[in-house]
PDB file of C-alpha atoms in Angstrom:
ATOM      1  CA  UNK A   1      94.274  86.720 105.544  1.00 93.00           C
ATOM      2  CA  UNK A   2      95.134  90.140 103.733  1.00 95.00           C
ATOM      3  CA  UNK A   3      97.236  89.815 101.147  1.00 96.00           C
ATOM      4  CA  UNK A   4      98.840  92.308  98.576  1.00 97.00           C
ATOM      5  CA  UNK A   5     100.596  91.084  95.602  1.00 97.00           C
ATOM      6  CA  UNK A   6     102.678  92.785  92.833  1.00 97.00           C
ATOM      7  CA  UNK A   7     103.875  91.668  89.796  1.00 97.00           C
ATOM      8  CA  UNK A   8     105.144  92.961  86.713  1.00 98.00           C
ATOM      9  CA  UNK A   9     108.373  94.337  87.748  1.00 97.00           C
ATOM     10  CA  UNK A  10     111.505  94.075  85.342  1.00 97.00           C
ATOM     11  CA  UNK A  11     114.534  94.791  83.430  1.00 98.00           C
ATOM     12  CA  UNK A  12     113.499  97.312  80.721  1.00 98.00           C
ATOM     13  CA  UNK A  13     115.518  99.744  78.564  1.00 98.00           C
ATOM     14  CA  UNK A  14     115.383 103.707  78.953  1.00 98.00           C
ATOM     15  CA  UNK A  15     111.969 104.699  77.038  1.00 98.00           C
ATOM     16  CA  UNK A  16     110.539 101.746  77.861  1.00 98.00           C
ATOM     17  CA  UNK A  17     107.461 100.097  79.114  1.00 98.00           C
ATOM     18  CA  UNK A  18     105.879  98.422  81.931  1.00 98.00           C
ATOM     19  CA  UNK A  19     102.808  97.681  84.088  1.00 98.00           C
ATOM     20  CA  UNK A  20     102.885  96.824  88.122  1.00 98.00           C
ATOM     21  CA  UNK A  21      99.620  94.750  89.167  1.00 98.00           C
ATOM     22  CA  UNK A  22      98.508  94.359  92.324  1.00 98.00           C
ATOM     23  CA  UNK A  23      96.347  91.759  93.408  1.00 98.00           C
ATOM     24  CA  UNK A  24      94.378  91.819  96.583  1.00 98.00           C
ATOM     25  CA  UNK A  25      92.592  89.582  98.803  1.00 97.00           C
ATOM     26  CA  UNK A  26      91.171  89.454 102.411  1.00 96.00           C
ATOM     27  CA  UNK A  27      89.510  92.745 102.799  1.00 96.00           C
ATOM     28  CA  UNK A  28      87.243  95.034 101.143  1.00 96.00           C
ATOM     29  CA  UNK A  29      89.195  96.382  97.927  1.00 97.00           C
ATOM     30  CA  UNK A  30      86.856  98.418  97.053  1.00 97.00           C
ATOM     31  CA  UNK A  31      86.568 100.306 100.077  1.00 96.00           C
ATOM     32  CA  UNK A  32      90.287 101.673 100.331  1.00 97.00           C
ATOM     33  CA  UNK A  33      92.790 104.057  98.573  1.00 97.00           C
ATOM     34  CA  UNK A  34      95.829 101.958  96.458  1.00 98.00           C
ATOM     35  CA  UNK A  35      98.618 104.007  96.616  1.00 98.00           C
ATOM     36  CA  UNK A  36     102.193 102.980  94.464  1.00 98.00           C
ATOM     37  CA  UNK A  37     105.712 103.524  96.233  1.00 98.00           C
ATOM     38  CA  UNK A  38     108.997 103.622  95.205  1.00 97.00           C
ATOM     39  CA  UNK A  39     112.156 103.072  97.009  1.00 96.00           C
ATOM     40  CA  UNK A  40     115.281 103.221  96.119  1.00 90.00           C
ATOM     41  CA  UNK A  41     118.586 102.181  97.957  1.00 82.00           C
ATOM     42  CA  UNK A  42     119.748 105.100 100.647  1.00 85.00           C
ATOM     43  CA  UNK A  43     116.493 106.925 100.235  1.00 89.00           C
ATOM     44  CA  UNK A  44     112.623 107.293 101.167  1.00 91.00           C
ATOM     45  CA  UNK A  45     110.033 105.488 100.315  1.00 93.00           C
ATOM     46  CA  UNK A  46     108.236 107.905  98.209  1.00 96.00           C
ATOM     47  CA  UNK A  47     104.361 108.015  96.757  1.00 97.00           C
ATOM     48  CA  UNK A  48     104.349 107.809  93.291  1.00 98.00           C
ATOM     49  CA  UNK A  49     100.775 107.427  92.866  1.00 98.00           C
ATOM     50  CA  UNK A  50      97.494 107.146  94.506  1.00 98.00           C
ATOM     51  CA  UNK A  51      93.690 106.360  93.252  1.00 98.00           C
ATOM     52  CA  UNK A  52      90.626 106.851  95.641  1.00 97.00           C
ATOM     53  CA  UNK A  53      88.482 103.657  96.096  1.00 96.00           C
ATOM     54  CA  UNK A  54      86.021 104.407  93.426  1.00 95.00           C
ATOM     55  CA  UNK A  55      88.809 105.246  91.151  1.00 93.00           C
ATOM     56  CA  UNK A  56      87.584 108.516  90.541  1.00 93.00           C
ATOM     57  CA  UNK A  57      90.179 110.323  91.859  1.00 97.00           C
ATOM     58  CA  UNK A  58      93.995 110.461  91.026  1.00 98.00           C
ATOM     59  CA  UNK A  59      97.563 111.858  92.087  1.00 98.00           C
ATOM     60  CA  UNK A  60     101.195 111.615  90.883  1.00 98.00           C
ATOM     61  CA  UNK A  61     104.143 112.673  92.034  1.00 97.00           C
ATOM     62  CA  UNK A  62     106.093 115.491  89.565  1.00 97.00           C
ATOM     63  CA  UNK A  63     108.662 113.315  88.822  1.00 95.00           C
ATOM     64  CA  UNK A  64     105.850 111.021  86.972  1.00 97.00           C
ATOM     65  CA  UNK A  65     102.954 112.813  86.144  1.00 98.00           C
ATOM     66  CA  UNK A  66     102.361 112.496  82.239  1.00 97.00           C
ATOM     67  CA  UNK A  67     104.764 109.391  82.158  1.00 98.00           C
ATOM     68  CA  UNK A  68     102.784 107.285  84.663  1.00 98.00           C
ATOM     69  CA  UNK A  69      99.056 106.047  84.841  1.00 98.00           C
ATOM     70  CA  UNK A  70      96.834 104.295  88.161  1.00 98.00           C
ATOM     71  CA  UNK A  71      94.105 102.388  87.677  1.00 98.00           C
ATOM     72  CA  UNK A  72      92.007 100.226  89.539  1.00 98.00           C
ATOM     73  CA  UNK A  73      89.320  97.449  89.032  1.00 98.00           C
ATOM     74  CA  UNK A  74      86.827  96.683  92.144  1.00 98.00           C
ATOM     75  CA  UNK A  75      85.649  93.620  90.247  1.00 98.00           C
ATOM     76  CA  UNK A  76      88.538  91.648  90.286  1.00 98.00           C
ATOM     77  CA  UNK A  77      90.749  93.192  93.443  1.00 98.00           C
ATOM     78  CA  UNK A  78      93.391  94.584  91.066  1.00 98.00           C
ATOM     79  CA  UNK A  79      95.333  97.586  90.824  1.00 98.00           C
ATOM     80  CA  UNK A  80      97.682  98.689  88.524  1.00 98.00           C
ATOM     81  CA  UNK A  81     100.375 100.902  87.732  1.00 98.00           C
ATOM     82  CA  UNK A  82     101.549 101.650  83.994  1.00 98.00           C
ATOM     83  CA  UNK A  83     104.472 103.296  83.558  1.00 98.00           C
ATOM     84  CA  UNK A  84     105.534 104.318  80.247  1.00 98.00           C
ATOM     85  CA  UNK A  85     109.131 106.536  78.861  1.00 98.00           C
ATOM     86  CA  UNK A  86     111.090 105.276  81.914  1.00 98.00           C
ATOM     87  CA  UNK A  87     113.805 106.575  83.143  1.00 96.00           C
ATOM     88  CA  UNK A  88     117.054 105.275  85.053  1.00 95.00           C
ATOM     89  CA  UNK A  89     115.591 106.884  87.937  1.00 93.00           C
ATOM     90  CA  UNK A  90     112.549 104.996  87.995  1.00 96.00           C
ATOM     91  CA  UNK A  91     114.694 102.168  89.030  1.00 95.00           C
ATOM     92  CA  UNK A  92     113.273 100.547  92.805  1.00 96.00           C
ATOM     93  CA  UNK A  93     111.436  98.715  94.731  1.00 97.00           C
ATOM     94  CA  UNK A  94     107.990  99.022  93.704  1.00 98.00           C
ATOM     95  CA  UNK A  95     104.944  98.296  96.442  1.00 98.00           C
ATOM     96  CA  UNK A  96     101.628  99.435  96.672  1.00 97.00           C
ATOM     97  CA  UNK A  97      99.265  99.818  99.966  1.00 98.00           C
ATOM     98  CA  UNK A  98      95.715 100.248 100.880  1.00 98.00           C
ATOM     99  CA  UNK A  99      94.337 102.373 102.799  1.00 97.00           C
ATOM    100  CA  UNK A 100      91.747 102.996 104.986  1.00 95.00           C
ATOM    101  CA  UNK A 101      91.633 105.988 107.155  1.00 88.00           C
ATOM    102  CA  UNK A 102      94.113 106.594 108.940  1.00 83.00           C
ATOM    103  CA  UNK A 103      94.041 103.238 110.694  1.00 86.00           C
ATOM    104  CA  UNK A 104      94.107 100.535 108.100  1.00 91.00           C
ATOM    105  CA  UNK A 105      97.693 100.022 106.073  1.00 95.00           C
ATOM    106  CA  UNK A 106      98.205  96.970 103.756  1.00 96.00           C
ATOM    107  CA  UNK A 107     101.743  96.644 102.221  1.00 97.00           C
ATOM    108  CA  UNK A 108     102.362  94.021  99.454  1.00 97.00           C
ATOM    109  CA  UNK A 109     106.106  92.845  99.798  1.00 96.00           C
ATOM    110  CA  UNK A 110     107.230  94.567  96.456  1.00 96.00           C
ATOM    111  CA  UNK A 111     108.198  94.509  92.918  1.00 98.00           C
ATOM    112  CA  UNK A 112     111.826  95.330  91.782  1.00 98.00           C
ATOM    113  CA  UNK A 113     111.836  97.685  88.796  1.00 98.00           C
ATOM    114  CA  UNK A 114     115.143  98.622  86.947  1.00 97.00           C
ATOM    115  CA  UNK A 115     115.498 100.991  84.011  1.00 97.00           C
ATOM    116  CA  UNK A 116     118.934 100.311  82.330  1.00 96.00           C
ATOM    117  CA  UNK A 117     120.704 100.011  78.868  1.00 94.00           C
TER     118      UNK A 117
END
């Protein structure tokens, strides 16, 4: 069955760093988008980051571009996020999706992230 998995959520100190994986099985990887969310309590899931399926194309939101990095590797299923000089508002939920079209959506069931002192 389709599965999405992250992992590498945290606790990590303002400045710090960490990278999300996630790991995908039951469908074609390398034939859809990864895209990173973030949600945070009382507010919208919001698209931090997307990579086509070749991985040859990228976008961030403002509120991480320079600070944030996708990635992607077809040959083992994975996708990743590294996110470097966090902020207390990166804090959330952290899940990626693939894509496909406008008719295929694949959640993973999250990574908590939290950015404190």
């Amino acid at each position: 069955q389709v599965q999405l998995v992250e992992s590498g959520g945290g606790l990590v100190q303002p400045g710090g760093s960490l990278r999300l994986t996630c790991a995908a099985s039951g469908f074609t990887f390398s034939s859809f988008g990864i895209l990173w969310y973030r949600q945070t309590p009382g507010k919208e899931r919001e698209m931090v980051a997307s990579i086509g399926s070749t991985g040859s194309t990228t976008n961030y939101a403002d509120s991480v571009k320079g600070r944030f990095t996708i990635s992607r590797d077809n040959a083992k299923n994975t996708a990743y996020l590294q996110m470097n000089s966090l902020k207390p508002e990166d804090t959330g939920a952290y899940y990626c999706k693939a894509r496909l079209g406008w008719s295929k959506n694949y959640w993973g069931q999250g990574t908590q992230v939290t950015v404190s002192s």
